[in-house]
PDB file of C-alpha atoms and ligand atoms in Angstrom:
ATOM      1  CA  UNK A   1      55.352  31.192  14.645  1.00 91.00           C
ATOM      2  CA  UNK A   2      51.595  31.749  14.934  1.00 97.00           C
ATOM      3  CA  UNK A   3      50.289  31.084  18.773  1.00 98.00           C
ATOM      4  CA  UNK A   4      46.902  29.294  18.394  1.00 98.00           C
ATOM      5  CA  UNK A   5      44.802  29.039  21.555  1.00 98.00           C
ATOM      6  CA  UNK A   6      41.146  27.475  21.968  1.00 98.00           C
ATOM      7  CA  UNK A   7      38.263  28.960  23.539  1.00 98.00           C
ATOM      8  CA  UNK A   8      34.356  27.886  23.714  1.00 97.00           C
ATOM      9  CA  UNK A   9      32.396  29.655  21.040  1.00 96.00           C
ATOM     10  CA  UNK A  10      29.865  30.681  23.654  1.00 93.00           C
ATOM     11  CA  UNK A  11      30.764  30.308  27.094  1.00 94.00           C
ATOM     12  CA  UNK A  12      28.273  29.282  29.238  1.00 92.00           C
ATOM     13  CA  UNK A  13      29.757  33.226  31.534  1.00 92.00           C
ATOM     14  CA  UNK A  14      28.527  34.988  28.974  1.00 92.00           C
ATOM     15  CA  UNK A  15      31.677  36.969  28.947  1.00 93.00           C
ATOM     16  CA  UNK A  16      32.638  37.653  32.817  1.00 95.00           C
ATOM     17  CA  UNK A  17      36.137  36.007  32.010  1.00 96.00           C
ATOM     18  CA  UNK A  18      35.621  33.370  34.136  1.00 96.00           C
ATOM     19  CA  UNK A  19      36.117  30.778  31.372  1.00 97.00           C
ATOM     20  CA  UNK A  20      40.228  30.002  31.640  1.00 98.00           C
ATOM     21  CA  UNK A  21      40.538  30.753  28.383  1.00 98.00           C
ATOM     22  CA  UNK A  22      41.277  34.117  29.677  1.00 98.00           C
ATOM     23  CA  UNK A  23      44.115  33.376  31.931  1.00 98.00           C
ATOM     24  CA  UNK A  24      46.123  32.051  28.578  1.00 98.00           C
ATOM     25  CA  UNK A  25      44.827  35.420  26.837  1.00 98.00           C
ATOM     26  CA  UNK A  26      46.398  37.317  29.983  1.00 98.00           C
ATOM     27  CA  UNK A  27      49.558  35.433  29.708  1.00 98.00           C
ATOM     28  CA  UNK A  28      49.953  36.138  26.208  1.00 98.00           C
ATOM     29  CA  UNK A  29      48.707  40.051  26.571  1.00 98.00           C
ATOM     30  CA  UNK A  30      51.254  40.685  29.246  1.00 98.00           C
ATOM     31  CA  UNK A  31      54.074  38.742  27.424  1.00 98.00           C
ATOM     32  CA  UNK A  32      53.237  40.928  24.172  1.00 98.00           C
ATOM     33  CA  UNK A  33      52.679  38.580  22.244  1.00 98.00           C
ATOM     34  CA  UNK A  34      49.908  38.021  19.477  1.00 98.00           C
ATOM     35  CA  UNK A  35      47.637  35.258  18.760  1.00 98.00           C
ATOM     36  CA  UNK A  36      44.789  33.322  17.355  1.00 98.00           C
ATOM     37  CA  UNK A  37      41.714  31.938  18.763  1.00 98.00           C
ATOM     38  CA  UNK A  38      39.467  28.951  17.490  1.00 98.00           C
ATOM     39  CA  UNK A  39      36.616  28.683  19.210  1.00 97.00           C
ATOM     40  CA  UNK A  40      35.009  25.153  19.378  1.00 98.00           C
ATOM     41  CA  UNK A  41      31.371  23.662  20.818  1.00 97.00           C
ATOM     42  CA  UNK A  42      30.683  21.625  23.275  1.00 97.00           C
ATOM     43  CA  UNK A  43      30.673  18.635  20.710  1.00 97.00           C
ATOM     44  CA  UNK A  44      33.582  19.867  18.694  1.00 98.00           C
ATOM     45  CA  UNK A  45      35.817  19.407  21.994  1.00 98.00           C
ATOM     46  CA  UNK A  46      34.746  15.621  22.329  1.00 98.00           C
ATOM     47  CA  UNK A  47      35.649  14.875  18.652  1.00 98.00           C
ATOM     48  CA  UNK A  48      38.779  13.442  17.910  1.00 98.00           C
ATOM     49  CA  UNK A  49      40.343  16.472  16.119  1.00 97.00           C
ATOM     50  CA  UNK A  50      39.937  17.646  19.472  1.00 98.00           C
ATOM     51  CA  UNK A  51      40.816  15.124  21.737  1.00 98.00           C
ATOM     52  CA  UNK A  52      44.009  14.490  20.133  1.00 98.00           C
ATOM     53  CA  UNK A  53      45.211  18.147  21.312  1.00 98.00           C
ATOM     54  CA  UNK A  54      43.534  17.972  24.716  1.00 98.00           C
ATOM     55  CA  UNK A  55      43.019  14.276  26.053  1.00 98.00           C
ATOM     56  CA  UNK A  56      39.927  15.474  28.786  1.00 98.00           C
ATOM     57  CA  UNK A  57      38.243  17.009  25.522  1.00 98.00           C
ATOM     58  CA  UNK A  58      38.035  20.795  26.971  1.00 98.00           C
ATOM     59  CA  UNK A  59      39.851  24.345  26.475  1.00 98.00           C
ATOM     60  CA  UNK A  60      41.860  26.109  26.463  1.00 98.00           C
ATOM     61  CA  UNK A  61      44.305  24.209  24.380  1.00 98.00           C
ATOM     62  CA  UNK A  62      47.647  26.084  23.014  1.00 98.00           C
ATOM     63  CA  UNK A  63      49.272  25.243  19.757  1.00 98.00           C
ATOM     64  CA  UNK A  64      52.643  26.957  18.303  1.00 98.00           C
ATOM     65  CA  UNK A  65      54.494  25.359  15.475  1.00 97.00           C
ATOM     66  CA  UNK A  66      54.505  21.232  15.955  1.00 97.00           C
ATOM     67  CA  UNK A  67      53.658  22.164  20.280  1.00 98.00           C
ATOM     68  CA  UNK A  68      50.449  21.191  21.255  1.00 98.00           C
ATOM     69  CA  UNK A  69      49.886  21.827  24.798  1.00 98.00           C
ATOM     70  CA  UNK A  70      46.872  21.656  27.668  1.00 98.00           C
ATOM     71  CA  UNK A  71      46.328  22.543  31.154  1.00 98.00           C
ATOM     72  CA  UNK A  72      46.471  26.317  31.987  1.00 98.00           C
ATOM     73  CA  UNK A  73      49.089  25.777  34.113  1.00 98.00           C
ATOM     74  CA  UNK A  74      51.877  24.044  32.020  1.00 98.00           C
ATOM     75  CA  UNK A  75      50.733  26.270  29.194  1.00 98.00           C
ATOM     76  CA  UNK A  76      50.932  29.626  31.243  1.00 98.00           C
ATOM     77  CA  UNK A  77      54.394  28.617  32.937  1.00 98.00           C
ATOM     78  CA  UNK A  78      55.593  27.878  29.176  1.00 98.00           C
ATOM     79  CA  UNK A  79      54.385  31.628  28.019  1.00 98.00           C
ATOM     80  CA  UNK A  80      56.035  32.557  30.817  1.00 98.00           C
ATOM     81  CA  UNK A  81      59.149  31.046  30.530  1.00 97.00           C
ATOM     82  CA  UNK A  82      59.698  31.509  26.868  1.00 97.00           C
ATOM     83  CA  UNK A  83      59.077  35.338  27.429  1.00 97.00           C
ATOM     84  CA  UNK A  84      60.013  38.313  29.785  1.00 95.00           C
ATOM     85  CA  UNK A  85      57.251  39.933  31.706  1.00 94.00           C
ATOM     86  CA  UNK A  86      56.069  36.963  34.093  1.00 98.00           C
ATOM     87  CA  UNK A  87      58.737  35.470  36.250  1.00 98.00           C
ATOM     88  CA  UNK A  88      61.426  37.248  37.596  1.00 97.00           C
ATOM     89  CA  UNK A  89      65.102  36.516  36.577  1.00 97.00           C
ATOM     90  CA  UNK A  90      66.587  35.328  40.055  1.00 97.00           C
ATOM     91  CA  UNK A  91      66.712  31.384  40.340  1.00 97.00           C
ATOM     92  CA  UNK A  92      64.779  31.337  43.814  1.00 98.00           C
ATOM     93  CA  UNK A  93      62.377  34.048  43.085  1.00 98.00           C
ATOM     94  CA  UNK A  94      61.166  32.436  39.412  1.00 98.00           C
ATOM     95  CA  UNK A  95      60.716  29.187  41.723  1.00 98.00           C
ATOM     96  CA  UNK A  96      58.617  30.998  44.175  1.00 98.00           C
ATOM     97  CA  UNK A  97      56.374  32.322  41.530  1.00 98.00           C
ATOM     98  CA  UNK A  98      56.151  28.962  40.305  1.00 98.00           C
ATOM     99  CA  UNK A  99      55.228  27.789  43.609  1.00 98.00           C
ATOM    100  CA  UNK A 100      52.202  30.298  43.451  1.00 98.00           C
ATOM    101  CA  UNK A 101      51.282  28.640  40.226  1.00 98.00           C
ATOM    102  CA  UNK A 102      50.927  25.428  41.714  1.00 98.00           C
ATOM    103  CA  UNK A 103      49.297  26.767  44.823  1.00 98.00           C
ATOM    104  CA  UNK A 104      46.939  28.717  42.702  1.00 98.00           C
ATOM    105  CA  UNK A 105      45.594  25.312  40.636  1.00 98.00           C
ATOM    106  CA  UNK A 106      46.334  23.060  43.106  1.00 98.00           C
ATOM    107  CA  UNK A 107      45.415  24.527  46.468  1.00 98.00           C
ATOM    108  CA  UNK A 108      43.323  27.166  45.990  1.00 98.00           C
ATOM    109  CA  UNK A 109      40.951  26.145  43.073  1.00 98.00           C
ATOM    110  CA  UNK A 110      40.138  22.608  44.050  1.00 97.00           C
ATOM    111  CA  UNK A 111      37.829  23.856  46.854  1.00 97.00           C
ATOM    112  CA  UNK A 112      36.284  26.337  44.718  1.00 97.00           C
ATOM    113  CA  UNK A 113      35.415  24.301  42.154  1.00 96.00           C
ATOM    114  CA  UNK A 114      33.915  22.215  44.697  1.00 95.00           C
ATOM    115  CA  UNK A 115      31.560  25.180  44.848  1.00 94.00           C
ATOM    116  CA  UNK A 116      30.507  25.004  41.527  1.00 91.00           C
ATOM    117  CA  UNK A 117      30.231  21.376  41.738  1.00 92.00           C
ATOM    118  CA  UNK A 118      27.947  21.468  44.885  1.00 92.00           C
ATOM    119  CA  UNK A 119      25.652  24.297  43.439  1.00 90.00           C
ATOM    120  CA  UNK A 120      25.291  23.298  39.838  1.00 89.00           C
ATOM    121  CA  UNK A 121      26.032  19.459  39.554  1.00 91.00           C
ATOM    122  CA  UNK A 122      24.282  18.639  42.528  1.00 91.00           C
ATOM    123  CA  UNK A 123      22.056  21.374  43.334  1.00 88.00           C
ATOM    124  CA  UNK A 124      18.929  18.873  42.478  1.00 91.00           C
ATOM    125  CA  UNK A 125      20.233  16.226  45.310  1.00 90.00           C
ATOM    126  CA  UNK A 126      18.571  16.243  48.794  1.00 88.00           C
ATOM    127  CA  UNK A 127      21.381  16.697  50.816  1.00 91.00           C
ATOM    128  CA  UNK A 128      22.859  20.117  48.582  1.00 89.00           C
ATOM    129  CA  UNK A 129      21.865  22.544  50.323  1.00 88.00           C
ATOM    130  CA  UNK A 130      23.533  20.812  53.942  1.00 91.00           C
ATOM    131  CA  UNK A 131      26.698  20.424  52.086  1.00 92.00           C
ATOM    132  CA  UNK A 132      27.047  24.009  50.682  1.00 93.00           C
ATOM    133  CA  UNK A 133      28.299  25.286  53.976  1.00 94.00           C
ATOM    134  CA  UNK A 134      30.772  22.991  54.191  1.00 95.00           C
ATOM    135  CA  UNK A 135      32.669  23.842  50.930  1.00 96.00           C
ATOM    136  CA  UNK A 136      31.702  27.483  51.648  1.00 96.00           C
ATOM    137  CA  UNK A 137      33.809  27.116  54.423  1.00 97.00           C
ATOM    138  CA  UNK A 138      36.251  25.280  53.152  1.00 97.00           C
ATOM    139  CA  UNK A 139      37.465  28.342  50.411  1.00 98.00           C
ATOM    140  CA  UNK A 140      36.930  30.588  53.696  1.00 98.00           C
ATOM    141  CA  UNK A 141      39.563  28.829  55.181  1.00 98.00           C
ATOM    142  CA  UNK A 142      41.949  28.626  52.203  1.00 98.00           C
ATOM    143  CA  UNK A 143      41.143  32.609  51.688  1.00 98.00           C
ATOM    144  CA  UNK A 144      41.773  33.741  55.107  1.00 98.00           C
ATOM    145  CA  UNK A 145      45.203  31.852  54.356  1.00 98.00           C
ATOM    146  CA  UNK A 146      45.681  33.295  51.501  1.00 98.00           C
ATOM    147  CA  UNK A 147      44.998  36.905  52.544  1.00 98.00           C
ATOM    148  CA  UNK A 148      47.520  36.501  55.913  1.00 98.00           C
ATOM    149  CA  UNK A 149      50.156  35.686  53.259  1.00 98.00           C
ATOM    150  CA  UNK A 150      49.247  38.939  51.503  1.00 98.00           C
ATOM    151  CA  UNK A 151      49.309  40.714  54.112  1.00 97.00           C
ATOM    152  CA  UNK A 152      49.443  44.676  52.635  1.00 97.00           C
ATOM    153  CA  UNK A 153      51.238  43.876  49.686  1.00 98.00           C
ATOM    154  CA  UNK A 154      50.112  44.321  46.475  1.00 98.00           C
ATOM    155  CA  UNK A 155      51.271  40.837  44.896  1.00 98.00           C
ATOM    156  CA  UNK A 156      52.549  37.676  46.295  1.00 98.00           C
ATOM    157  CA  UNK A 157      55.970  37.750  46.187  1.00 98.00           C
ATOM    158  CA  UNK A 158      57.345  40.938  45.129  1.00 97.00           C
ATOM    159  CA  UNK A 159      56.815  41.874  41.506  1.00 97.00           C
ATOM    160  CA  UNK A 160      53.697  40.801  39.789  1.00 98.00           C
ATOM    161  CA  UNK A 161      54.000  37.112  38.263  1.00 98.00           C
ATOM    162  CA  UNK A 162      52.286  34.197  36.529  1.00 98.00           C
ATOM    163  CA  UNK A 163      51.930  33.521  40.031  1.00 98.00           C
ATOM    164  CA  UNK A 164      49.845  36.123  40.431  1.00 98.00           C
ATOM    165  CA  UNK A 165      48.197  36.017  37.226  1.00 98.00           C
ATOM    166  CA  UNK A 166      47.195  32.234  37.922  1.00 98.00           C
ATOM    167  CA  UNK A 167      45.669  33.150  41.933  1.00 98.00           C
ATOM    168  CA  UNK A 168      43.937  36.421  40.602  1.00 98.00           C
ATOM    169  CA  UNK A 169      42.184  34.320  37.648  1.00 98.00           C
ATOM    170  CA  UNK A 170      41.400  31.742  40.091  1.00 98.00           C
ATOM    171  CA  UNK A 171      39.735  33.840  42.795  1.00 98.00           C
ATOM    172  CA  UNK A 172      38.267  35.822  39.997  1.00 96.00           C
ATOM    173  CA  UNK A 173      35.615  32.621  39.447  1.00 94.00           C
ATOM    174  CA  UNK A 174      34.396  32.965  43.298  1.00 95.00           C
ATOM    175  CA  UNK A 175      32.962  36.993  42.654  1.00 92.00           C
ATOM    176  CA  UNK A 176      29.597  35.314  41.900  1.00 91.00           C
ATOM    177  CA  UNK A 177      29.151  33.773  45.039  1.00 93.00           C
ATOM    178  CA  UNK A 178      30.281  36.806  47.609  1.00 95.00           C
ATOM    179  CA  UNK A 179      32.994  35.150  49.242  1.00 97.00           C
ATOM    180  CA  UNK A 180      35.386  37.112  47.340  1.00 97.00           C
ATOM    181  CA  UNK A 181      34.016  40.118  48.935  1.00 97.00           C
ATOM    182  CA  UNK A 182      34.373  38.495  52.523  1.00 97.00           C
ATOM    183  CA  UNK A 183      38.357  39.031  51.995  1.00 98.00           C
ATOM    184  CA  UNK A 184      38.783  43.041  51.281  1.00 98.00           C
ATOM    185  CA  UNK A 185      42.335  42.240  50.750  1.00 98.00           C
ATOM    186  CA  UNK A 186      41.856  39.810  48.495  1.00 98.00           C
ATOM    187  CA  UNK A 187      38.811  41.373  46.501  1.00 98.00           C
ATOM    188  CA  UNK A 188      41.449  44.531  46.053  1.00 98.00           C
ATOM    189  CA  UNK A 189      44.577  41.830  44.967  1.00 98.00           C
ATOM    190  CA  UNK A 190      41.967  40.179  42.516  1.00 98.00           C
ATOM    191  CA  UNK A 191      40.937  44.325  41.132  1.00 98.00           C
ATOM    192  CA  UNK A 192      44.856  44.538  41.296  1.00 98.00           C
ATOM    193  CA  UNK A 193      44.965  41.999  38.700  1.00 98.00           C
ATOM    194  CA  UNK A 194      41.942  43.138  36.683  1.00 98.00           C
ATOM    195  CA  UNK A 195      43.258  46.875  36.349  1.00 98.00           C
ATOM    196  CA  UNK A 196      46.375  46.029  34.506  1.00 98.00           C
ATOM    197  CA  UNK A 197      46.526  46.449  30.927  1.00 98.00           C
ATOM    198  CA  UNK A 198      47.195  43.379  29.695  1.00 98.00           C
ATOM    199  CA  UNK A 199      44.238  41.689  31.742  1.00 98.00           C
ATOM    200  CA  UNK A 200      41.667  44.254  30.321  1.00 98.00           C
ATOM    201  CA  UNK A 201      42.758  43.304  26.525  1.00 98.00           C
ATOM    202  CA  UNK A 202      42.287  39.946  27.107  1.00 98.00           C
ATOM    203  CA  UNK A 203      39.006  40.553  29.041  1.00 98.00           C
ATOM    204  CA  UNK A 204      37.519  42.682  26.056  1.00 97.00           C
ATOM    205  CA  UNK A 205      38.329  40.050  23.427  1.00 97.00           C
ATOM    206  CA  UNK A 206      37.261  37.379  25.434  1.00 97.00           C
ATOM    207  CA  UNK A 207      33.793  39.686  25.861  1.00 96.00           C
ATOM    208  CA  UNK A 208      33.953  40.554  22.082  1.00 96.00           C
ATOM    209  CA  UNK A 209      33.224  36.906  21.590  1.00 95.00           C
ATOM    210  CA  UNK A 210      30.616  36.240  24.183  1.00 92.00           C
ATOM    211  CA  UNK A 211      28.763  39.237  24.268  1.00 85.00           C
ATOM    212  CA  UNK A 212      24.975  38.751  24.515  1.00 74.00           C
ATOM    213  CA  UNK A 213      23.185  39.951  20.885  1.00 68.00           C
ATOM    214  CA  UNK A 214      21.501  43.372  21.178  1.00 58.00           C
ATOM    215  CA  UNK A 215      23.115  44.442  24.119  1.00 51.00           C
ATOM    216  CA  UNK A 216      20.679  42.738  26.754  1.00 46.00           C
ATOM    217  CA  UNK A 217      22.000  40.099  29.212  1.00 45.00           C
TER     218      UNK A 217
HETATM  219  N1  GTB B   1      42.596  21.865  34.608  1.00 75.90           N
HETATM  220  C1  GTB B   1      42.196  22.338  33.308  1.00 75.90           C
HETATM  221  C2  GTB B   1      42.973  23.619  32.958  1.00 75.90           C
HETATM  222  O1  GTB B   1      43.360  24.342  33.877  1.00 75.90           O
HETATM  223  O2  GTB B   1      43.221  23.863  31.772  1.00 75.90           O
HETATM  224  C3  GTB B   1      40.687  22.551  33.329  1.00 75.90           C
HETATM  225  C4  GTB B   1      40.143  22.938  31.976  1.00 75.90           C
HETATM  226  C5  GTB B   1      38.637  23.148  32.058  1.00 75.90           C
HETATM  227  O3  GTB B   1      37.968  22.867  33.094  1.00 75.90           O
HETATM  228  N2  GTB B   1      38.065  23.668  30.975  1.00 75.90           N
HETATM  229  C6  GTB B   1      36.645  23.929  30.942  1.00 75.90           C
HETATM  230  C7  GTB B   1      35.995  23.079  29.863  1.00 75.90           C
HETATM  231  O4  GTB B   1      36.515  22.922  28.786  1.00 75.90           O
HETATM  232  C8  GTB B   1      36.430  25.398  30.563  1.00 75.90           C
HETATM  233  S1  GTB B   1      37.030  26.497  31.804  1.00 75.90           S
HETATM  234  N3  GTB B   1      34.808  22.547  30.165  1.00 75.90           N
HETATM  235  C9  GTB B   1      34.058  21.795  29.218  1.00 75.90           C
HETATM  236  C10 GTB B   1      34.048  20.346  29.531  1.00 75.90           C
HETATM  237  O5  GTB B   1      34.761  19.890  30.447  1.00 75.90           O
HETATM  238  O6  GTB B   1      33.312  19.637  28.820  1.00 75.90           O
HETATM  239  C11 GTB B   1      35.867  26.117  33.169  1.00 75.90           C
HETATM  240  C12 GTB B   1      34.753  27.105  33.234  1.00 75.90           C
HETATM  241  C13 GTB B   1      33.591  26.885  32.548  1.00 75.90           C
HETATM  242  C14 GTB B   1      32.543  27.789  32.669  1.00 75.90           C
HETATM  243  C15 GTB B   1      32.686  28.884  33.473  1.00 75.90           C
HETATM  244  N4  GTB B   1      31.620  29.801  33.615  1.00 75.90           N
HETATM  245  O7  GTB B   1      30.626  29.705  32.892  1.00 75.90           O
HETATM  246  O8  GTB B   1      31.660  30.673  34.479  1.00 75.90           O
HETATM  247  C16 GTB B   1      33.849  29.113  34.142  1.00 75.90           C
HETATM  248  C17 GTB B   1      34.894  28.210  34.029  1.00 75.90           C
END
């Protein structure tokens, strides 16, 4: 059955993979499995077409046979579970990587959203730039977490897993603003992610759609 996954038809990264279409692509590239993209506008996502596939009118959607699903989570823990390469056979250790999934949208990215929230939706409000430090320091504090959990090793919990895939794409959006590079550990976890093979495919055809014409930026 065809996998059919959405994707904005010019995201607003220009290509950097930041957009979460690309942690479906991942998912699908390490799972080895093939699949379509239709990209949609802005006001193609709040049409009802659409809206009837994702109810919050926004991407990445994923459609196979009569399944429509949304959410990068649910549809990167189905990927996962519907094909080897993601979550380890052992009971325990498949719920641990889980676990990371849900720490990675529900722990980790909240607070650095609330970075892109502070510098873009309210970067024209008086009080912006006394809040930034705030959330600033509120990722610090989830990374320096994050990175004693690390520790030295190379992924999360053992093996590589959606887990993984799901904390690397997260962390991957805060490269812009430096923190990233605050955490060595978790910069070098993140390039972990970013040199396997499956991550790289998904990266070039995400770029292949969002690449700036004539080569400038
Ligand atoms: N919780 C949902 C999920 O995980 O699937 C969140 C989905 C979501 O936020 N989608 C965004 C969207 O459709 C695109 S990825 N936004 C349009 C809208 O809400 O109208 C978020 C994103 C956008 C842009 C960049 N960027 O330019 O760097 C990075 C990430």
């Amino acid at each position: 059955m065809t996998i059919t996954i959405t994707a904005f038809e010019k995201s607003p990264d220009r290509g950097q993979g930041l957009a979460r279409d690309t942690r479906v692509r991942w998912a699908l590239e390490e799972a080895g499995q093939p699949y379509e993209v239709r990209l949609v506008s802005f006001r193609a996502m709040k049409e009802p077409a659409h809206l009837a596939i994702h109810p919050f009118g926004q991407i990445p959607t994923y459609e196979e046979g009569d399944l429509a699903l949304f959410e990068t989570g649910a549809i990167v823990l189905h990927i996962a579970e519907h094909h080897a390469g993601l979550l380890p056979d052992d009971a325990n250790a498949r719920a641990r990587a889980i676990s990371w999934m849900f720490a990675a949208v529900n722990t980790v990215e909240p607070p650095i959203l609330d970075l892109v929230t502070a510098k873009i939706l309210e970067g024209d409000k008086p009080w912006s730039m006394e809040r930034l430090p705030l959330v600033q320091d509120r990722i610090r504090h989830r990374l320096r977490q994050l990175a004693s959990r690390l520790g030295g090793a190379d992924w999360l919990d053992g093996l590589f897993s959606a887990g993984d895939l799901m904390m690397a794409h997260v962390l991957l959006r805060l490269r812009p603003s430096g923190i990233l590079d605050e955490f060595p550990g978790l910069a070098a976890y993140v390039a972990r992610g970013e040199a396997r093979p499956a991550y790289k495919r998904a990266f070039a055809d995400q770029l292949a759609v969002n690449k700036p014409a004539h080569g400038g930026r």
